[in-house]
Coordinates of C-alpha atoms in Angstrom, one line a residue:
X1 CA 31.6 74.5 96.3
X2 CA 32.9 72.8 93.2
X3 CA 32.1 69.7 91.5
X4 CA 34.8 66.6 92.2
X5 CA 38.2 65.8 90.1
X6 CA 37.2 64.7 86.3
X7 CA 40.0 62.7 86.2
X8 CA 38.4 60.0 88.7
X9 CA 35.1 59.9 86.8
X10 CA 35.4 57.1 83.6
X11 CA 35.3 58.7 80.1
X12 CA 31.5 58.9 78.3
X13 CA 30.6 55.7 77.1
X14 CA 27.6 54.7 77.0
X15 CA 24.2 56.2 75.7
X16 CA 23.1 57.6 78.4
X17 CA 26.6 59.6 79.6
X18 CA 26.9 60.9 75.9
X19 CA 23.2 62.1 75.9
X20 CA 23.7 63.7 79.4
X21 CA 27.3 65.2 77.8
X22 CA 25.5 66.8 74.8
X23 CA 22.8 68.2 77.0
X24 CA 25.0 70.0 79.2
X25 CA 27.6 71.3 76.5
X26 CA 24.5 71.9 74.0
X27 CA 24.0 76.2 73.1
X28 CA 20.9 77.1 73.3
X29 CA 21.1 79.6 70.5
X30 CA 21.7 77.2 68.1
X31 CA 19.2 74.9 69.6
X32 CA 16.7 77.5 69.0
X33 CA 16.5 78.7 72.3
X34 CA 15.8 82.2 73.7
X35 CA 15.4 83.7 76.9
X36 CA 10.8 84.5 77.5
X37 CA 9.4 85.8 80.2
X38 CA 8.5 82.5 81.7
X39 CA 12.3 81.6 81.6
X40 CA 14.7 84.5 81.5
X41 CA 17.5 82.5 83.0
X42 CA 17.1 78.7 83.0
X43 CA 16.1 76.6 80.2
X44 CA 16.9 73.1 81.4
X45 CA 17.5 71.1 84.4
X46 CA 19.1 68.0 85.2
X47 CA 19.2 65.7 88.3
X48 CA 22.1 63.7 88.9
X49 CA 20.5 61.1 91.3
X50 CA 22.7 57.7 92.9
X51 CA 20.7 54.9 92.7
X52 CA 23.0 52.3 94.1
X53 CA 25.3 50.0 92.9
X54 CA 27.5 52.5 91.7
X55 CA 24.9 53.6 89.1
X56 CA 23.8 57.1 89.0
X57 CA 20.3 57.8 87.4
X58 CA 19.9 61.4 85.6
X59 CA 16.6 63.2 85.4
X60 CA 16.6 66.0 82.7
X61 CA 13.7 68.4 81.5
X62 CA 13.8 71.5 79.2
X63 CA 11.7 74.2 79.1
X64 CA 9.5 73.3 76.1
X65 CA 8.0 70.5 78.3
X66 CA 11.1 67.7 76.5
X67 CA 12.1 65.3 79.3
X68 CA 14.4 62.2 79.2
X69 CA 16.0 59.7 81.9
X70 CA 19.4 59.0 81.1
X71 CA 21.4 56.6 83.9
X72 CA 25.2 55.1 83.4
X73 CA 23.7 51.8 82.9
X74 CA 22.3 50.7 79.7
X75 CA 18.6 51.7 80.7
X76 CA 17.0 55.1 79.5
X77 CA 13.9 56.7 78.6
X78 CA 13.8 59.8 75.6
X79 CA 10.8 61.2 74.0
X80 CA 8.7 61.9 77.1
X81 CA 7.9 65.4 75.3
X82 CA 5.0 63.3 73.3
X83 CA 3.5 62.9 77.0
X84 CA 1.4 65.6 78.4
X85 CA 1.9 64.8 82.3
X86 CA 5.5 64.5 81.6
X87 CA 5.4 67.8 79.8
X88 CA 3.8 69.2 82.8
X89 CA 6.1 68.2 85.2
X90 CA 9.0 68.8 83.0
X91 CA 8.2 72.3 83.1
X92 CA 7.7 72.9 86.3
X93 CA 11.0 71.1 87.1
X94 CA 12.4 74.3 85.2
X95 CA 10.4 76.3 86.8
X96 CA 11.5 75.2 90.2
X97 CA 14.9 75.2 89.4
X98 CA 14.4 78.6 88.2
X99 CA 13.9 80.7 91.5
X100 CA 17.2 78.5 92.4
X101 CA 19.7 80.7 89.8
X102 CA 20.9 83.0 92.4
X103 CA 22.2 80.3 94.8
X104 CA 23.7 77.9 92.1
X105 CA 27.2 78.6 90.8
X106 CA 29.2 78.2 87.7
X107 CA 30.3 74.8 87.0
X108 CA 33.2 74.4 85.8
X109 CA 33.4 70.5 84.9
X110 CA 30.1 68.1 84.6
X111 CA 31.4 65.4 87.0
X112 CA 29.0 63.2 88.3
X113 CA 28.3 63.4 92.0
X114 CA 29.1 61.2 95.0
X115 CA 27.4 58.5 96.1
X116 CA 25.4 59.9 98.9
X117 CA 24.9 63.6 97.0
X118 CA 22.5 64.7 94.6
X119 CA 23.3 67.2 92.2
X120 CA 21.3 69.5 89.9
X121 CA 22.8 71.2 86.9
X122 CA 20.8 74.2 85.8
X123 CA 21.1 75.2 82.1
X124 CA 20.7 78.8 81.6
X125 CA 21.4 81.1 79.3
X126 CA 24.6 82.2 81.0
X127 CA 25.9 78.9 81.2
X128 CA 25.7 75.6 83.4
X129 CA 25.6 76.3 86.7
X130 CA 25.0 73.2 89.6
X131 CA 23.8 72.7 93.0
X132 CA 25.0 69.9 95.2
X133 CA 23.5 68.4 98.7
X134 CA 23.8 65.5 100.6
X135 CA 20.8 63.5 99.7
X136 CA 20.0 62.3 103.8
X137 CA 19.0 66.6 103.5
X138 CA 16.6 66.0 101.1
X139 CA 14.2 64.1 103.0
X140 CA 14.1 66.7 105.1
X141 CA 12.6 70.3 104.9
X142 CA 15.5 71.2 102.9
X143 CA 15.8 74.2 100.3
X144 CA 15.9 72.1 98.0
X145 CA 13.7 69.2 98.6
X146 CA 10.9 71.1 96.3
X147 CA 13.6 70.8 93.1
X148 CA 14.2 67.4 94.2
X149 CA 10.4 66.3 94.0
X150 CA 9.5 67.6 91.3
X151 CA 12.2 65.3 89.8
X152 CA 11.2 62.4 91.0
X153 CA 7.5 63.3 89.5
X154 CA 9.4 63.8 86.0
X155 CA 10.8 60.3 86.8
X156 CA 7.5 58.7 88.0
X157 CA 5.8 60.5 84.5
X158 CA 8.9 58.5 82.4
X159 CA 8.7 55.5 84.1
X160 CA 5.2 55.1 83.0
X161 CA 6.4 55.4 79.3
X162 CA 8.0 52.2 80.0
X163 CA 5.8 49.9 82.2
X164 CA 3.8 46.9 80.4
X165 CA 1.4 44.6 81.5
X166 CA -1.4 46.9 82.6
X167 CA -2.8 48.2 79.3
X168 CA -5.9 47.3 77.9
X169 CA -4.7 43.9 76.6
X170 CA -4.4 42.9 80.0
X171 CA -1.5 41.3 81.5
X172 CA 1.3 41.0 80.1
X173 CA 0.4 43.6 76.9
X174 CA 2.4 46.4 75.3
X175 CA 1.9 49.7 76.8
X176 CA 0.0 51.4 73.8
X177 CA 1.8 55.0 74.4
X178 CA 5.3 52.4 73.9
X179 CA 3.7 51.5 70.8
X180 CA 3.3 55.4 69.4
X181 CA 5.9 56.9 68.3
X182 CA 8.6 56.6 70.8
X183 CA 8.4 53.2 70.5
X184 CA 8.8 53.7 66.3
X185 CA 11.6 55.7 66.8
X186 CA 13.4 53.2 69.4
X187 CA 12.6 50.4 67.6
X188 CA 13.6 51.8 63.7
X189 CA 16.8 53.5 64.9
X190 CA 17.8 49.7 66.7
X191 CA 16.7 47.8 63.1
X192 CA 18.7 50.1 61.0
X193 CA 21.5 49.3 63.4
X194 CA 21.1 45.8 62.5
X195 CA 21.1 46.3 58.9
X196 CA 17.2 47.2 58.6
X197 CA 18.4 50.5 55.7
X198 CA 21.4 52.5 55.9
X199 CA 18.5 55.6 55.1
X200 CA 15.4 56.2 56.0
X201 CA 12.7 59.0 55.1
X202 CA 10.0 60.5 56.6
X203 CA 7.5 62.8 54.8
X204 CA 4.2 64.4 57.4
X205 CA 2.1 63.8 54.6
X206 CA 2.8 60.6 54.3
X207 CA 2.4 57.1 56.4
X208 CA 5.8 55.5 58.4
X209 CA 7.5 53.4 56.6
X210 CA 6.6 49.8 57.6
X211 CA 9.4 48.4 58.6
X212 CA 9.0 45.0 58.5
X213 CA 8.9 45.5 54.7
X214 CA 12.8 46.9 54.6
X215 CA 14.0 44.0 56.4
X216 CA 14.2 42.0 53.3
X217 CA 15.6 38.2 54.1
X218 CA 16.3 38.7 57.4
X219 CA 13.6 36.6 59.0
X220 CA 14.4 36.9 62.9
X221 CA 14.6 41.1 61.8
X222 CA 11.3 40.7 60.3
X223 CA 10.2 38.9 63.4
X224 CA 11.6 41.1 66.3
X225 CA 9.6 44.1 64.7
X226 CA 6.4 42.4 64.1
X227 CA 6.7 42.0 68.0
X228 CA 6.5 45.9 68.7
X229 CA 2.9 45.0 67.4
X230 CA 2.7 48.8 66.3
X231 CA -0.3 50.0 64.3
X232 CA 0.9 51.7 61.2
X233 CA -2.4 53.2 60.6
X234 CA -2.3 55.0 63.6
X235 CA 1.5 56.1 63.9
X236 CA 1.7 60.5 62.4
X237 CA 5.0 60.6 60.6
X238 CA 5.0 64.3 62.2
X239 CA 4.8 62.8 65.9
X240 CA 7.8 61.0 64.6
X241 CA 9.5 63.5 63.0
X242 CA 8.7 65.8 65.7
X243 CA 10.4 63.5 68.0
X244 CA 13.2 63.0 66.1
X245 CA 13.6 66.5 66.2
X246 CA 13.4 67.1 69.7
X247 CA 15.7 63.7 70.9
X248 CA 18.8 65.5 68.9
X249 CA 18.5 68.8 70.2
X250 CA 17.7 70.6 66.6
X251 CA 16.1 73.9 66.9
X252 CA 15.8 77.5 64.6
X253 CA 14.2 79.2 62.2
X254 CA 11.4 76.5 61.4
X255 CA 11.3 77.5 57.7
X256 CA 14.7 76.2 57.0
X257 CA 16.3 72.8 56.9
X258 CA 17.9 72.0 60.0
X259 CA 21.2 69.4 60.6
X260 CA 22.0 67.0 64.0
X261 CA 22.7 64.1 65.3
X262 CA 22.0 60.8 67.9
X263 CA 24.7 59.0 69.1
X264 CA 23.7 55.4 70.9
X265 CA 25.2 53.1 71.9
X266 CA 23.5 49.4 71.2
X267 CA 24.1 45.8 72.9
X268 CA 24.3 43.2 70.9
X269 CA 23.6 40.0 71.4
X270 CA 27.0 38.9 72.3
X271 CA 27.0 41.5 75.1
X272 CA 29.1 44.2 72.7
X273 CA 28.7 47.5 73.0
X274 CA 28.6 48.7 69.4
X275 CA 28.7 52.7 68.6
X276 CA 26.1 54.4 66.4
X277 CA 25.8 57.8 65.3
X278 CA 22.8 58.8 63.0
X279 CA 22.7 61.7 60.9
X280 CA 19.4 63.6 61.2
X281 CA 18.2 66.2 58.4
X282 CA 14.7 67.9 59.4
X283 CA 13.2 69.8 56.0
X284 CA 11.2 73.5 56.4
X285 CA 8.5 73.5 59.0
X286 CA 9.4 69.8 60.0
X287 CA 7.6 68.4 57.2
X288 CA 10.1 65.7 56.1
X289 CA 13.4 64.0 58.2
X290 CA 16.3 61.8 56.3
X291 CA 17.8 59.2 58.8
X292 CA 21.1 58.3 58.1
X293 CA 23.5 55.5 60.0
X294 CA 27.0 56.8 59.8
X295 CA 29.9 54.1 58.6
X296 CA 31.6 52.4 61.0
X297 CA 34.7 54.4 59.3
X298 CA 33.4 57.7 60.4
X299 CA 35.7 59.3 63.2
X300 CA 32.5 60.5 65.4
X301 CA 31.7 56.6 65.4
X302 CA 35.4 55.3 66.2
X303 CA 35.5 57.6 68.8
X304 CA 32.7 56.9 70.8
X305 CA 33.5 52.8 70.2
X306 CA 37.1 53.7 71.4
X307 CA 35.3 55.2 74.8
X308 CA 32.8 52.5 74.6
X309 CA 36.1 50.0 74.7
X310 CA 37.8 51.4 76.8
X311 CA 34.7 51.3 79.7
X312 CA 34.1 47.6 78.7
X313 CA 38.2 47.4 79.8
X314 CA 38.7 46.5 76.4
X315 CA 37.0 43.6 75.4
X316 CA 35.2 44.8 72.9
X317 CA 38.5 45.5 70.5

């Protein structure tokens, strides 16, 4: 049992396919992860789930309770560690997928899986290894219809992160939990990618930056982020940084300064895709963080546009 041919599976473009990419090709050492008793094997697990119309929807959750959807459309959801039902599930998807380390094998390649199979990749400590089954099995009392449920509670616990129009404001209102700081972090990381700051820094001790104020003359700017409607007042610059932290992967010894990265990949308004990479820097015991948008120059950048291009068949160049 193998994974199918790389070569028929498009290049990483998007966000989502680079953010699945760097989870399965992350080390865990360096990520600040060590085997416990909890989890001596497995440390992550991802679902590679078809959704239809070609799309495939990926669940993924870590041991330390970080979750994310990532699909190979444009939509996905990061940051559900700053959850606590999502951090619950999360966990026990590892769990789960845990008892499953003897059965699963080493994978080899990270293709995606066909349209009627669901696959799980298990991150351990000895490498990926993956599971694959026809999904008709899985509704079924299957050996692994427990993993895949538990997935689709992770998902369920993400989708909630996004949904509007039920909050307290009533219909039609912003989710509050969309307005903490996963919602900061989506919405500064887009502004700086429309020419909000090139830099941005974070101190715990301090407030977030309001961002409205580094927009300078750029009315509709100004406007699109007085939308998000956050509360400033409320918004921990450590929830922030803490999630800033956790999105790129950046573990070790908390008392030094720690280095990593986000690639995205944005829409414009013209329907471009447009490649961003932003440099992360996370000081001693997560106190402060220093944002960075890479030049458009910068090879990591022109790479990922070039992939980014070449899934658009070119007509972004």
């Amino acid at each position: 049992m193998s994974p199918s041919n790389e070569g028929s599976q498009p290049p990483a473009a998007d966000m989502g396919r680079v953010l699945r990419r760097n989870m399965l090709t992350a080390d865990p050492v360096e990520a600040g992860l060590a085997p416990t008793r909890e989890f001596p094997r497995v440390y992550g697990v991802l679902m590679d789930w078809p959704v239809g119309g070609g799309d495939i929807a990926t669940v993924a959750s870590l041991a330390d309770g970080n979750a994310s959807l990532y699909t190979t459309a444009s939509f996905g959801i990061i940051g559900g560690f700053a959850y606590e039902a999502v951090r619950e599930n999360a966990i026990e998807f590892v769990r789960i997928a845990e008892r499953h380390f003897n059965e699963a094998v080493p994978a080899e390649t990270f293709d995606y899986p066909p349209s009627d199979r669901v696959r799980f990749y298990l991150l351990t400590f000895e490498g990926v290894r993956f599971l694959d089954v026809e999904a008709a099995l899985l509704q079924d009392d299957h050996a692994l219809t427990e993993l895949f449920h538990q997935a689709q509670r992770v998902l369920t616990e993400l989708r909630r992160i996004e949904q509007s129009g039920e909050s307290d404001e009533g219909e039609g209102g912003t989710d509050p939990d969309w307005r903490g700081a996963p919602g900061y972090v989506n919405c500064m990381l887009t502004a700086m990618s429309e020419g909000l700051s090139r830099v941005i820094e974070l101190n715990a001790d301090l407030g977030v930056p309001i961002l409205r104020d580094l927009a300078g003359d750029d009315a509709g700017l100004r406007q699109w982020i007085d939308e998000q409607n956050f509360d400033y007042e409320e918004l921990s610059a450590k929830d922030v940084i803490a999630l800033l932290k956790a999105s790129a992967s950046i573990g070790g010894l908390p008392f030094l300064s720690h280095n990593g990265e986000l690639a995205t990949i944005d829409i414009r308004k013209d329907g471009r895709r447009a490649a961003r990479v932003f440099d992360l820097t996370i000081g001693p015991f997560g106190k402060t963080a220093r944002i960075e948008l890479a030049p458009e120059d910068d090879p990591r950048v022109i790479a990922l546009q070039k992939e980014a291009d070449e899934r658009d068949g070119g007509r972004n160049s």
